[in-house]
XYZ file of C-alpha atoms in Angstrom:
416
model
C 122.224 144.003 95.358
C 120.208 142.770 92.345
C 117.686 139.977 92.667
C 117.752 136.416 91.325
C 117.496 137.620 87.720
C 121.210 138.453 87.851
C 124.216 136.129 87.693
C 125.517 137.496 91.025
C 122.358 136.445 92.909
C 122.295 133.026 91.249
C 125.955 132.555 92.127
C 125.323 133.514 95.764
C 122.608 130.863 96.019
C 124.744 128.260 94.260
C 127.747 128.955 96.470
C 125.703 128.844 99.672
C 124.061 125.528 98.800
C 127.383 124.036 97.707
C 129.156 125.158 100.864
C 126.463 123.817 103.191
C 125.486 120.681 101.283
C 127.366 118.264 103.517
C 125.408 119.635 106.480
C 122.173 119.302 104.522
C 122.844 115.645 103.727
C 123.710 114.966 107.383
C 120.389 116.530 108.424
C 118.469 114.351 105.989
C 120.284 111.241 107.181
C 119.337 112.047 110.781
C 115.687 112.585 109.815
C 115.601 109.209 108.024
C 117.184 107.463 111.018
C 114.235 108.472 113.237
C 111.210 106.221 112.428
C 107.876 107.927 111.804
C 105.796 105.074 110.392
C 102.105 105.716 109.752
C 100.529 103.420 110.771
C 100.803 103.458 113.702
C 101.179 107.220 113.324
C 103.055 108.059 116.517
C 105.045 110.902 114.990
C 105.522 113.452 117.796
C 109.084 112.271 118.465
C 110.109 112.850 114.854
C 108.524 116.299 114.909
C 110.568 117.164 117.992
C 113.768 115.962 116.320
C 112.988 118.012 113.195
C 112.256 121.068 115.350
C 115.559 120.718 117.198
C 117.523 120.352 113.947
C 115.837 123.459 112.522
C 116.537 125.416 115.693
C 120.225 124.528 115.371
C 120.072 126.222 111.954
C 118.790 129.391 113.613
C 115.077 129.073 112.865
C 112.293 129.849 115.341
C 110.036 126.773 115.277
C 106.377 126.751 116.303
C 105.146 123.396 117.625
C 101.396 122.870 117.171
C 100.095 119.705 118.809
C 96.820 118.338 117.426
C 94.169 117.427 120.007
C 93.819 113.756 120.890
C 90.270 113.384 119.543
C 91.243 114.597 116.064
C 94.335 112.388 116.105
C 92.275 109.313 117.026
C 89.710 110.129 114.340
C 92.548 110.093 111.796
C 93.640 106.655 113.037
C 96.896 107.967 114.503
C 98.510 108.248 117.942
C 100.210 111.657 117.988
C 100.579 114.597 115.594
C 102.658 117.743 116.027
C 102.746 120.181 113.117
C 105.742 122.496 112.785
C 105.660 125.992 111.319
C 108.690 128.212 110.631
C 108.144 131.789 109.439
C 111.025 133.683 107.824
C 110.170 137.323 107.064
C 112.115 139.192 104.406
C 109.973 142.351 104.370
C 106.600 143.321 102.854
C 105.294 140.996 100.172
C 103.531 137.693 99.551
C 103.593 134.684 101.873
C 104.770 131.419 100.344
C 104.362 128.159 102.264
C 106.637 125.186 101.645
C 104.974 121.950 102.757
C 106.527 118.512 103.272
C 105.337 115.552 105.339
C 107.367 113.511 107.810
C 105.091 110.507 108.257
C 106.007 107.494 106.132
C 104.599 104.092 105.232
C 106.049 101.137 107.203
C 109.230 99.788 105.582
C 108.177 96.222 104.744
C 110.751 93.652 103.653
C 113.411 93.362 100.941
C 115.789 96.155 101.978
C 119.501 96.024 101.143
C 120.300 97.982 104.336
C 118.431 98.835 107.511
C 115.418 100.906 106.329
C 116.367 103.594 108.860
C 120.072 103.653 108.022
C 120.191 106.936 106.115
C 123.248 105.503 104.372
C 124.762 107.192 101.309
C 125.816 104.882 98.485
C 126.738 105.706 94.860
C 125.323 109.212 95.101
C 121.993 108.211 96.648
C 120.779 108.455 100.250
C 118.735 105.408 101.273
C 116.024 104.885 103.879
C 112.293 105.032 104.428
C 111.160 108.597 103.851
C 114.385 109.624 102.087
C 112.412 110.603 98.992
C 108.836 110.903 100.312
C 109.298 113.413 101.719
C 111.920 113.964 104.420
C 114.323 115.092 101.697
C 112.218 118.195 101.201
C 112.437 119.088 104.888
C 116.031 119.925 103.965
C 115.360 121.203 100.427
C 113.077 123.869 101.797
C 115.040 124.661 104.973
C 118.315 125.211 103.124
C 116.579 127.208 100.388
C 115.307 129.499 103.152
C 118.826 129.758 104.582
C 120.150 130.686 101.128
C 117.571 133.491 100.963
C 118.666 134.688 104.379
C 122.255 134.917 103.096
C 121.100 136.684 99.925
C 119.152 139.217 101.987
C 122.159 139.741 104.270
C 124.145 140.734 101.203
C 121.533 143.365 100.318
C 119.260 141.681 97.768
C 116.041 143.572 97.075
C 113.067 141.269 97.652
C 110.269 141.096 100.197
C 107.770 138.631 101.569
C 107.503 135.774 104.030
C 108.466 132.158 103.510
C 106.828 129.605 105.786
C 107.868 126.015 106.317
C 104.938 123.687 107.060
C 106.149 120.269 108.263
C 103.206 117.949 108.823
C 102.694 114.323 109.826
C 99.548 112.751 108.411
C 99.867 112.749 104.611
C 99.620 108.951 104.593
C 96.198 109.178 106.273
C 94.802 112.056 104.224
C 96.198 115.325 105.596
C 93.265 116.515 107.694
C 95.351 116.793 110.878
C 98.253 118.300 108.904
C 97.604 120.995 106.277
C 93.871 120.652 106.866
C 94.308 121.348 110.576
C 96.690 124.281 109.975
C 94.209 125.927 107.635
C 91.143 125.134 109.733
C 92.727 126.711 112.810
C 93.894 129.730 110.770
C 97.533 129.232 111.734
C 98.554 130.257 108.235
C 97.002 131.931 105.198
C 99.659 131.762 102.475
C 99.354 133.367 99.067
C 101.154 130.448 97.359
C 102.138 126.900 98.276
C 104.911 124.649 97.010
C 104.514 121.068 98.222
C 106.967 118.173 98.138
C 107.559 116.283 94.875
C 110.445 115.597 92.439
C 112.950 117.742 90.530
C 112.548 117.260 86.784
C 108.893 118.294 86.468
C 106.505 120.648 88.237
C 103.299 118.907 89.295
C 100.161 121.001 88.745
C 97.508 118.294 89.095
C 96.934 114.944 90.732
C 94.129 112.460 91.196
C 91.585 112.433 93.941
C 90.716 109.265 95.818
C 87.604 107.578 97.149
C 87.814 104.798 99.740
C 84.632 102.894 100.562
C 83.961 100.066 102.978
C 81.243 97.807 101.545
C 79.632 95.340 103.961
C 77.511 92.581 102.439
C 75.075 91.068 104.966
C 73.299 87.743 104.642
C 72.076 85.136 107.149
C 74.154 82.374 108.748
C 73.200 78.683 108.535
C 74.661 75.251 109.317
C 76.821 73.921 106.484
C 74.595 70.820 106.368
C 71.564 73.009 105.574
C 73.014 75.865 103.488
C 69.751 76.763 101.741
C 68.320 77.941 105.060
C 70.779 80.842 105.066
C 71.716 83.695 102.764
C 75.370 83.375 101.794
C 77.123 86.739 102.092
C 80.324 85.321 100.644
C 78.558 84.038 97.524
C 76.877 87.440 97.179
C 80.283 89.062 97.482
C 81.535 87.016 94.535
C 78.668 88.424 92.442
C 79.581 91.896 93.630
C 83.257 91.386 92.768
C 82.375 90.487 89.175
C 80.320 93.673 88.873
C 83.076 95.797 90.400
C 85.755 94.444 88.098
C 83.513 95.024 85.094
C 83.097 98.598 86.333
C 86.889 98.856 86.616
C 87.357 97.737 83.022
C 84.989 100.428 81.758
C 87.080 103.154 83.399
C 89.725 102.804 80.695
C 87.258 104.566 78.358
C 87.873 107.793 80.312
C 91.142 109.691 80.215
C 92.519 112.891 81.695
C 93.754 115.700 79.488
C 96.618 116.325 81.955
C 99.872 114.622 80.888
C 100.958 111.963 83.354
C 97.573 111.056 84.824
C 95.860 108.725 82.341
C 92.582 106.974 83.219
C 90.778 106.496 86.545
C 91.685 103.305 88.401
C 89.859 100.980 90.778
C 91.020 98.159 93.052
C 89.595 95.961 95.783
C 92.295 96.220 98.411
C 90.906 94.228 101.324
C 88.389 91.393 101.844
C 87.214 89.937 105.159
C 84.300 87.667 105.966
C 82.772 84.488 107.283
C 82.333 82.876 110.703
C 83.833 79.383 110.436
C 84.504 76.657 107.892
C 81.221 74.894 108.602
C 78.953 77.958 108.685
C 77.318 79.861 105.835
C 78.854 83.300 106.009
C 76.529 85.965 107.306
C 78.760 88.925 106.490
C 81.665 89.931 104.251
C 83.329 93.294 103.826
C 85.409 94.892 101.113
C 87.510 98.032 101.084
C 87.902 99.612 97.674
C 90.052 102.381 96.218
C 88.789 104.507 93.301
C 91.151 107.154 91.904
C 89.443 110.275 90.539
C 90.961 112.178 87.619
C 90.866 116.016 87.728
C 88.066 116.228 85.149
C 85.688 114.106 87.289
C 83.282 115.308 89.963
C 84.069 113.434 93.211
C 80.444 113.427 94.386
C 79.292 111.973 91.055
C 82.017 109.300 91.206
C 80.890 108.260 94.686
C 77.236 108.099 93.622
C 78.133 106.076 90.519
C 80.146 103.521 92.468
C 77.509 103.138 95.186
C 74.824 102.583 92.548
C 77.012 99.916 90.897
C 77.195 98.086 94.230
C 73.477 98.283 94.910
C 72.492 97.139 91.431
C 74.829 94.149 91.638
C 73.136 92.874 94.808
C 69.560 94.018 94.196
C 68.254 90.662 92.886
C 69.825 88.446 95.579
C 67.250 87.287 98.188
C 68.095 87.808 101.863
C 71.095 90.010 101.107
C 71.523 93.652 101.995
C 74.475 96.030 101.859
C 75.895 98.873 103.940
C 78.332 101.331 102.354
C 80.547 103.599 104.443
C 82.843 106.319 103.130
C 86.357 106.095 104.573
C 87.950 108.865 102.525
C 87.054 111.303 99.787
C 90.074 113.306 98.655
C 89.487 115.792 95.855
C 91.885 116.061 92.913
C 94.481 118.802 92.692
C 93.490 120.859 89.674
C 95.561 123.488 87.855
C 94.371 127.092 88.046
C 95.525 130.204 86.243
C 97.448 131.347 89.334
C 99.033 127.948 89.988
C 100.075 127.723 86.343
C 101.900 131.059 86.712
C 103.703 129.731 89.795
C 104.532 126.536 87.925
C 105.915 128.524 85.000
C 108.262 130.378 87.314
C 109.522 127.092 88.782
C 109.880 125.540 85.324
C 112.012 128.467 84.187
C 114.265 128.244 87.249
C 114.586 124.474 86.965
C 115.297 124.605 83.234
C 118.030 127.175 83.772
C 119.760 125.181 86.522
C 119.271 121.707 85.061
C 120.161 122.845 81.556
C 117.102 121.312 79.890
C 113.402 122.088 79.388
C 111.292 121.435 82.489
C 107.547 121.073 81.986
C 104.403 120.652 84.068
C 102.756 117.260 84.589
C 100.058 115.529 86.609
C 100.465 112.509 88.866
C 98.014 109.619 89.329
C 98.448 109.492 93.107
C 96.884 111.912 95.598
C 98.522 114.075 98.271
C 97.693 116.552 101.011
C 98.698 119.413 98.675
C 95.080 119.323 97.501
C 93.941 120.799 100.828
C 95.733 124.084 100.156
C 94.257 124.193 96.662
C 90.760 123.491 98.005
C 91.224 126.523 100.261
C 91.738 128.649 97.142
C 95.538 128.916 97.414
C 97.581 128.498 94.199
C 99.457 125.233 94.788
C 102.074 123.280 92.861
C 104.410 120.433 93.761
C 108.182 120.499 93.398
C 111.095 119.104 95.387
C 113.995 116.662 95.393
C 113.856 113.445 93.408
C 114.918 111.633 90.234
C 113.664 112.188 86.696
C 111.666 108.951 86.891
C 109.753 108.892 90.220
C 109.786 105.085 90.193
C 113.564 105.237 90.641
C 112.983 106.709 94.097
C 111.312 103.460 95.257
C 108.712 105.413 97.207
C 106.564 103.059 99.325
C 108.912 100.206 98.307
C 112.105 98.644 99.626
C 115.332 100.649 99.146
C 113.610 104.037 99.007
C 116.235 106.590 98.016
C 116.891 110.140 96.860
C 119.700 111.211 94.473
C 121.963 113.747 96.166
C 122.554 115.650 92.919
C 118.818 116.340 92.620
C 118.647 117.288 96.303
C 121.250 119.973 95.661
C 119.642 121.155 92.407
C 116.158 121.290 93.916
C 117.419 123.424 96.798
C 118.908 125.933 94.369
C 115.777 125.918 92.190
C 113.403 126.524 95.099
C 115.570 129.337 96.463
C 115.736 131.040 93.071
C 112.018 130.680 92.460
C 111.190 132.145 95.859
C 113.330 135.213 95.186
C 111.671 135.706 91.799
C 108.245 135.395 93.397
C 109.123 137.948 96.092
C 110.865 140.429 93.760
């Protein structure tokens, strides 16, 4: 039987996805109904549910529990990574990665955040779009390939499904752990995203904890102390001036724009009637692909030190919480992206192009290991419509179906 280049192969994939789509939606609904909030990051139960659902589809599922020390270091309670390997003969290995941990739901939902309800062509619930939907996108694409191979299609290679559970805390006990322990060495990676573009780049991220230390004193004699809170106000002015200067830089990758900076958390002081002896800030600095992460960290730390250098009795400690490198396009990843763009354009009936995204993901860890990596999955044309990390998170079922067909077709092309 011919490969995906032919109408007969495309029709086989389309028919399989169409016939099994109700089952696919039911699987996604069940995955959404099982909470996997991170924090607190107690996700082993969701991994077991996902494994059982995949086994019902006929997959052999490897369960890889992460050791307790590594889990605690990541600020989580339990992590089990799942790997499925589907071999179609000699050829390249392509990993499909999606994460099952989600941010807590927060308030403002129209339905229970774990309802998995379908309304007006959308499936709602925390994780519906980011990225439990792509558990099913990738699983049913693999099933479509199995059916295509059963009918005699000529392609070879291995498709792996990597389902991980710590994207919200950086990915080091998910993709990072899989790669570190040499559980997989794929030739290509497709990681979860949305349907109408192929993501080839995203920002990196630097999180610092800045602790300003002074000396406490009675409120009646404030000059005998060194006010850490007052020093923090000086520091805040310097940091926001630094933020404003970042608009002078801009990425060449469409969709990314300029670097950003926020102060996300402030804590400090002892009591109302005591000069504060300590205050701490946590800051978030997004790093565009053209920037060097080490240089960004050095620049920001120097900004902090200079702001406080002239204040008597004040010192500062700076601790790195996270340094995530950007995902950068490479020649090989651009070729993979072009293949996906062609498949998506054919099925969606419109041009599909590559973009960058200003957030950061665990896809970067595959790229850092030298593996060509792009991001593509189920989601609306405008990612904001998915309400990721907001109330009423949702995924459009039409795009879920289209993405499944696109991924299946692209995999066959890659393995032909």
